[in-house]
Every structure is written in structure tokens, then in C-alpha cells.
Coordinates of C-alpha atoms in Angstrom, one line a residue:
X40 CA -172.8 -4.5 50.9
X41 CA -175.4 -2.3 49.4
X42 CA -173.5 -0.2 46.4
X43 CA -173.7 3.6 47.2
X44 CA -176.4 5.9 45.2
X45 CA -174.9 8.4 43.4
X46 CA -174.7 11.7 44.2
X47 CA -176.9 14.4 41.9
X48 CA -176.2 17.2 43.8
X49 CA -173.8 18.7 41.3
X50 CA -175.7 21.1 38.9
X51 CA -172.9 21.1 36.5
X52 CA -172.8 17.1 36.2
X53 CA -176.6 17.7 35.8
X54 CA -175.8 19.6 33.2
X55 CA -173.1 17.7 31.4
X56 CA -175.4 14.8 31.7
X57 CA -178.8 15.9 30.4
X58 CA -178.8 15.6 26.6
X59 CA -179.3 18.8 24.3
X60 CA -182.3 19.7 21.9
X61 CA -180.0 18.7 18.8
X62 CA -179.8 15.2 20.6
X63 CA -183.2 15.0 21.4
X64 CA -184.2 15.5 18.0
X65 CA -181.7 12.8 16.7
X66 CA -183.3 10.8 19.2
X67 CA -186.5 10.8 18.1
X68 CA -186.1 10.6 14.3
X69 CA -183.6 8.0 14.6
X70 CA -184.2 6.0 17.4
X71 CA -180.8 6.1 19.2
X72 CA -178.1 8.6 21.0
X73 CA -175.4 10.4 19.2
X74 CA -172.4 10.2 20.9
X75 CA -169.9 12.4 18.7
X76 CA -170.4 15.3 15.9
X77 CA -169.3 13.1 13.4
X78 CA -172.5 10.8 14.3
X79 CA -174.8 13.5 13.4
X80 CA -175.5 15.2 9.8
X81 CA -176.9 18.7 11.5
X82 CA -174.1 19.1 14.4
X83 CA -171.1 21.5 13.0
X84 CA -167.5 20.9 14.3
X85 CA -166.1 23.6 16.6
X86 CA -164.4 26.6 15.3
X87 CA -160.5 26.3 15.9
X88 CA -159.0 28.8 18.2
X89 CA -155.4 29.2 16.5
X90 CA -154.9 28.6 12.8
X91 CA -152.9 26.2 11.6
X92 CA -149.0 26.7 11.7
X93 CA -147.7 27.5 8.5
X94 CA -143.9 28.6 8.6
X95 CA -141.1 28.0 10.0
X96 CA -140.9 30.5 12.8
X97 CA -144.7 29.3 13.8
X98 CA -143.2 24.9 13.7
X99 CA -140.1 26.5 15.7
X100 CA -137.9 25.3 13.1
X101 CA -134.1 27.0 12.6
X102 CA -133.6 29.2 9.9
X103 CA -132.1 28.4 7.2
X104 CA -128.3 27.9 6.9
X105 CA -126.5 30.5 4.5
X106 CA -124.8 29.2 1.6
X107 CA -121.4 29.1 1.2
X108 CA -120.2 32.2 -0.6
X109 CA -122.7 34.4 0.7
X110 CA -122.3 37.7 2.1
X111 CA -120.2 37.7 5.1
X112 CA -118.7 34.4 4.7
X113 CA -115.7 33.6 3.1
X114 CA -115.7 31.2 -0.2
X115 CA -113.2 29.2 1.4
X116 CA -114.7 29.3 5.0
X117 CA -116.3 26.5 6.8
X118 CA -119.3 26.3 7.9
X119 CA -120.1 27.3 11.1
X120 CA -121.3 23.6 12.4
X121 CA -119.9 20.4 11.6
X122 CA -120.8 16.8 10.9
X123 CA -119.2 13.9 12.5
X124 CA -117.1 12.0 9.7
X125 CA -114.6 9.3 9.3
X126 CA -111.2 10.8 8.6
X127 CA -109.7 9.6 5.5
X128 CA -107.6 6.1 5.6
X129 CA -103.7 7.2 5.0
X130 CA -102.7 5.9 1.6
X131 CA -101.3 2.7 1.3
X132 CA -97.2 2.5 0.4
X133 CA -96.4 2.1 -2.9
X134 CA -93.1 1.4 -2.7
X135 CA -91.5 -0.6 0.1
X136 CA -89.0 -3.5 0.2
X137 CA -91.6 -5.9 1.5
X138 CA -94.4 -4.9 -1.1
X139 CA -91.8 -5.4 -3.9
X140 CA -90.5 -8.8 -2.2
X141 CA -93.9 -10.3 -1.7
X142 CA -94.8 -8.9 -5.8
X143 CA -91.9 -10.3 -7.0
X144 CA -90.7 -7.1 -8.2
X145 CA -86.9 -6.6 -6.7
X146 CA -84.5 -4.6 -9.0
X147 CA -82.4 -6.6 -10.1
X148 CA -80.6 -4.5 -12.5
X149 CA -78.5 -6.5 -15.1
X150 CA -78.3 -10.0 -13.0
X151 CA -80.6 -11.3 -15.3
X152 CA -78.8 -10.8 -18.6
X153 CA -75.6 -11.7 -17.0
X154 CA -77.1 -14.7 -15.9
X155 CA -78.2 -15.6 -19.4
X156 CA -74.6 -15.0 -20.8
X157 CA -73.1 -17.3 -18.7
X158 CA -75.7 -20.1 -18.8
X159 CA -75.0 -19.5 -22.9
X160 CA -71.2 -19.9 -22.7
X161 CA -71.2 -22.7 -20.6
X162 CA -74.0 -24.6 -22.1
X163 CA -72.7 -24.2 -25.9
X164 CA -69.5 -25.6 -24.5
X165 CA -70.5 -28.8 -23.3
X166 CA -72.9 -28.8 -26.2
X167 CA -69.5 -28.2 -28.3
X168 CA -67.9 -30.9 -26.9
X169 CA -71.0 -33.4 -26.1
X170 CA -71.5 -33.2 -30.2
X171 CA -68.0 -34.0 -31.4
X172 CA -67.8 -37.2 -29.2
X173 CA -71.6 -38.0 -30.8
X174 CA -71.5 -37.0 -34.3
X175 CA -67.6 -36.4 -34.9
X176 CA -68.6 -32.3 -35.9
X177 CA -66.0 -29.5 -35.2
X178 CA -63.0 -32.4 -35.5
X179 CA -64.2 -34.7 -33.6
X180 CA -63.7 -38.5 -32.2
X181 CA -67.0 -39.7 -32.7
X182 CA -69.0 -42.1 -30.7
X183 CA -66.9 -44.8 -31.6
X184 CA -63.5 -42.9 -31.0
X185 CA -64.9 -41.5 -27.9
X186 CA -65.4 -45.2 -26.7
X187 CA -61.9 -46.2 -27.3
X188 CA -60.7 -43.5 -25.7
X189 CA -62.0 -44.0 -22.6
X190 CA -61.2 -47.9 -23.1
X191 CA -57.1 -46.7 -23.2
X192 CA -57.8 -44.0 -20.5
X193 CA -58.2 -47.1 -18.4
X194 CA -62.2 -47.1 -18.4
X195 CA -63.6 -50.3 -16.8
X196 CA -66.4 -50.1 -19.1
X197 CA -66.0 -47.7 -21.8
X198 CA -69.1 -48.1 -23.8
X199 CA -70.9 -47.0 -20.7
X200 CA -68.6 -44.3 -20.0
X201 CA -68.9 -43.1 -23.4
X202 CA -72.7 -42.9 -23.6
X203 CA -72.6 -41.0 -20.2
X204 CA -70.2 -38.5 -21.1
X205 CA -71.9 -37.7 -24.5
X206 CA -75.2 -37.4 -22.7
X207 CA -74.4 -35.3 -19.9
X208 CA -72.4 -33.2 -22.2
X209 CA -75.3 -32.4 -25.0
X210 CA -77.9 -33.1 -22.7
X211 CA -77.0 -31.1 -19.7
X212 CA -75.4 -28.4 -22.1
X213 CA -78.6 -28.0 -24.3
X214 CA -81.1 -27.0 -21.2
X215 CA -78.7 -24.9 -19.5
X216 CA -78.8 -22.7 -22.5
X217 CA -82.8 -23.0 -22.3
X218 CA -83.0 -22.6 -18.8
X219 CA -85.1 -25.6 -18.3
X220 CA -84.9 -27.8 -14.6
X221 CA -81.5 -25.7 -14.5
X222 CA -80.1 -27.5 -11.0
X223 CA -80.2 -31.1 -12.5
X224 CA -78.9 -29.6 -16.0
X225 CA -75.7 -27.4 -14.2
X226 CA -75.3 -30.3 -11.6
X227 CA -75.1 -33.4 -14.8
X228 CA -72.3 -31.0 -16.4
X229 CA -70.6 -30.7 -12.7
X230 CA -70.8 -34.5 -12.3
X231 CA -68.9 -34.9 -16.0
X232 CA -66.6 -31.9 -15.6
X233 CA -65.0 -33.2 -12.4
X234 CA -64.7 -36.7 -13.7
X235 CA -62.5 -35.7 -16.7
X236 CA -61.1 -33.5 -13.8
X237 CA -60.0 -36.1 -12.0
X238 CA -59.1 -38.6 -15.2
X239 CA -56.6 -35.7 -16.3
X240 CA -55.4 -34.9 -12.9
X241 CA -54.7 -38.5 -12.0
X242 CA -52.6 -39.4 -15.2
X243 CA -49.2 -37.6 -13.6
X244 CA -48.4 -37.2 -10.6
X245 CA -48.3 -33.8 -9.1
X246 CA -51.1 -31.1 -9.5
X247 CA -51.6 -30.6 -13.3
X248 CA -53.6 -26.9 -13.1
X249 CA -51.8 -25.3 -16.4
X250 CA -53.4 -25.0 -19.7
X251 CA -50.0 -25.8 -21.5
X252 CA -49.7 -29.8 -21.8
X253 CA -52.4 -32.2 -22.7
X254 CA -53.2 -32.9 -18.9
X255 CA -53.9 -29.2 -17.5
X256 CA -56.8 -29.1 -16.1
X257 CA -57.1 -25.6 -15.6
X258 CA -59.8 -25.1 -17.9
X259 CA -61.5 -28.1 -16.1
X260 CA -61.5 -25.9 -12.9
X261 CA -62.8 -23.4 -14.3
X262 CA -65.5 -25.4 -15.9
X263 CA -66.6 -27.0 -12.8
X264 CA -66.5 -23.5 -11.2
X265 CA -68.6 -22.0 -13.0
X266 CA -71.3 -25.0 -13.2
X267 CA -71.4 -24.6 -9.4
X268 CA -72.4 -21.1 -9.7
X269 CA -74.7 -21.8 -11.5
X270 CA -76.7 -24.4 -9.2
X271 CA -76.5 -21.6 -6.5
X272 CA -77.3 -19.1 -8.4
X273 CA -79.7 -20.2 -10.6
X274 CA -80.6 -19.5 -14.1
X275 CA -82.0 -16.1 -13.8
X276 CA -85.3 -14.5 -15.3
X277 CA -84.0 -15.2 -18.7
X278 CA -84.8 -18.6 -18.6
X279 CA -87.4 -21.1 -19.1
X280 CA -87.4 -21.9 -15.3
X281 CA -88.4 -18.2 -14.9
X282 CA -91.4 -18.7 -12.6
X283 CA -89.2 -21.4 -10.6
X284 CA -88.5 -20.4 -7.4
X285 CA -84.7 -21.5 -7.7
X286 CA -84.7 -19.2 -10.6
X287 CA -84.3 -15.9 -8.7
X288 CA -84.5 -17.4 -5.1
X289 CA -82.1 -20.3 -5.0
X290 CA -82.0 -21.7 -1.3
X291 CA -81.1 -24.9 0.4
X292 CA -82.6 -27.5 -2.3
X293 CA -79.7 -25.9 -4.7
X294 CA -77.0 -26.6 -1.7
X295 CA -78.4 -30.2 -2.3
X296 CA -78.3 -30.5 -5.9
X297 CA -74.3 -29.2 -5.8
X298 CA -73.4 -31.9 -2.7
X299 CA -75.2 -34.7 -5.1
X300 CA -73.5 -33.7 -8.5
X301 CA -70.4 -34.0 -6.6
X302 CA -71.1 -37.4 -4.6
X303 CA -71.9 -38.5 -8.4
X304 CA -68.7 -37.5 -10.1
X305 CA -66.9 -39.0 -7.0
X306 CA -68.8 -42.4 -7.2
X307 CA -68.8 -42.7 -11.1
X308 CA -64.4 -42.4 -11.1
X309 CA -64.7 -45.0 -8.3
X310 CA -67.3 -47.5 -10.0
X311 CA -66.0 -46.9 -14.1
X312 CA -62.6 -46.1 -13.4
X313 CA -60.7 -46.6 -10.2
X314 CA -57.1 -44.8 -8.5
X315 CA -56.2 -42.0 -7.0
X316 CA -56.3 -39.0 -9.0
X317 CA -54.6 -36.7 -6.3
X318 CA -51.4 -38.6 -6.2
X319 CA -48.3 -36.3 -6.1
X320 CA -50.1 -33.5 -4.4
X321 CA -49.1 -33.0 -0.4
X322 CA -50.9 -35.3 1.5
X323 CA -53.2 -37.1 -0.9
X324 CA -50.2 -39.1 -2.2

């Protein structure tokens, strides 16, 4: 295929085509074509048509938004558009059951103090009693009295009986008071309450709960009560167990402790000093 001439017919392509005197002259002086005003010193640019825009209503921008306060508008008045926001978050509760649970901030009134007060009765009794079988204060037997005791009160081995006693009595007494590992301290008083308990209840026949003869046991009871409450209850914020959790929040561990102060009181009688200490009473003789 031959290509196809091109067609000079047009007289305006002529036109566009044939190069001016300007480029002629830059032609001949230096030696190559200009192809743009920039390219050649002599050639001027072309006068604009429109200025440039200077203002706002010549860029098509909006006017400009009044201020709050001015004329016409209300100080308190929104403005007349609105941006999209995030609506505040609701405040949190500040005071709810399950806040103060999980804080550890219950009210808990006077439990506390009441707790303390018991803790300090019973503890300084055992303490009382614990030191006049060690040291023979307030009256006392002694170490050595307290051992023959137990030997006529028909003790198996009344050294060892004596030694147990006199610790669990001081021992357990002294950090109930303090408020220190308070289960094992209320549950080793328990263990030692029920066994003189059950040494006093078992030396007549018939149930002995009166205060008035040597073998009441009423205040025995009461004792061994109250030490029970204690496990259950635990030793309150007044104590050195305070950041425990069976200080305020006692649960099934303290159920434990009670059942195994008990099995041990019931076991030691057995082992140290044999019998029946319910005879006379209904069915248990």
C-alpha cells in the first residue's frame, strides 16, 4: 500500500502551518524552530481576557457565617447549620450495689467494731485461763497443778493433755484478739472448749447446763457458741486478717474449719480420755 499524500487544500492549515516573521528571524540567528513563547526572548505572552478572581463572590465562595450574638440572632440561638458529632457517653454509676461489691466498699455500719468486741472478750478469756494453768497468775494451778488435774480427771496421759490445753487456750486466745489466721485460732479454742465441755458434762449423770455447782457447763456452752460464731463469721475489718477474704466474706472453707474443730474435740476425749459424757441424758445413756 502506497501511504496517502496529504491534502493542502485547506488555506487555514496553510496558514497555521507556515511559520511567522518572528520565527523566521529566530530561525536564522539561531539556527533552530521555536516552538513556544517561552522559547523565544522577543515573543510577549498574550494579554489575559478576564482578570484574575479576587473575592469571594468572583471564587463562588459562601458568605461568611454571622457570629453568634449578632444582630438578629439570639445569644443563646443555634446556628443555623450543624455539624455531625458524637453525642456525649451517659455518666457512669457511682453508686450501685455491684460497684461497691466488686470495690469492696459495702456499709457495713458497726459489724466491724462489734466484731472486734467479741473477738476481745473471748480471746482475753481463754488467754485468762490458758495463763493461770501456765504461769499460776490470777490464782492459778500452774503447769504442774494443771497436769495433775487432768491426771485425777481420769486423763490417759495428762502431761499431754496439759500442754494441749494450755496451748490452745493462750495460743488460740492471743490471735483471736489480733485477728490473725482467725478460723484455725476460733476453731483451736472450739476444739478445747468442748472437751472440758464434755469432761464436766460426763462427770454426773444427767445434763449439767447450770452455772451453780462445779460441773455446770453452761458457761462452757456459751463459750463454744460463741467460738462457732466466730469461724462463720469471721473476725471482721478490725483485725489483722483484714484483707483475708474470710474476714468480711466467710464461705464454705469456714463451714470446714467448724466441722474439723469439732471432729478434733470429739477424737481428742476419745484418744486422751475415754466414756460417755452424755450419760443420763434421754437416749445417749
Amino acid at each position: 500500500m502506497t501511504e496517502k499524500p496529504k491534502d493542502t487544500s485547506d488555506p487555514s492549515a496553510a496558514q497555521r502551518s507556515a511559520p511567522s516573521t518572528a520565527e523566521r528571524s529566530a530561525v536564522s540567528s539561531t539556527g533552530r524552530g521555536v516552538s513556544s513563547p517561552f522559547d523565544s526572548p522577543t515573543e510577549q505572552f498574550p494579554r489575559l481576557s478576564k482578570d484574575v478572581p479576587r473575592t469571594d463572590d468572583e471564587l463562588g465562595l459562601d458568605p461568611d457565617v454571622p457570629p453568634v450574638g449578632a444582630s438578629g440572632t439570639a445569644p443563646d440561638a443555634s446556628p443555623a447549620y450543624a455539624y455531625a458529632s458524637i453525642p456525649p457517653a451517659a455518666n457512669a454509676p457511682t453508686d450501685t450495689g455491684r460497684l461497691r461489691r466488686r470495690n469492696g466498699e459495702n456499709r457495713r455500719g458497726t459489724l466491724d467494731f462489734g466484731l472486734f468486741l467479741l473477738r476481745l472478750i473471748v480471746g482475753g478469756t481463754f488467754i485468762y485461763h490458758g495463763l493461770q494453768k501456765l504461769t499460776g497468775w490470777f490464782n492459778g494451778p500452774g503447769l504442774d497443778g494443771t497436769r495433775d488435774m487432768m491426771e485425777k480427771g481420769g486423763w490417759d496421759h495428762p502431761t499431754v493433755s496439759a500442754i494441749l490445753v494450755t496451748i490452745g487456750e493462750v495460743g488460740g486466745g492471743a490471735l483471736l484478739v489480733l485477728g490473725l489466721a482467725t478460723p484455725l485460732a476460733a476453731g483451736a479454742v472450739l476444739a478445747v472448749i468442748l472437751d472440758a465441755w464434755a469432761w464436766k458434762q460426763g462427770m454426773i449423770p444427767g445434763f449439767q447446763y447450770k452455772a451453780s455447782v462445779p460441773t455446770g457447763v453452761e458457761m462452757e456452752s456459751i463459750l463454744a457458741g460463741v467460738s462457732a460464731v466466730i469461724i462463720l463469721t469471721g473476725p471482721g475489718r478490725w483485725a489483722l486478717d483484714r484483707n483475708r477474704g474470710w474476714a468480711t466474706r466467710p464461705f464454705a472453707g469456714s463451714f470446714v474449719v467448724l466441722l474439723l474443730a469439732i471432729a478434733a474435740a470429739i477424737f481428742t476425749y476419745w484418744y486422751l480420755h475415754g466414756g460417755n459424757p452424755l450419760t443420763g441424758i434421754g437416749p445417749f445413756d
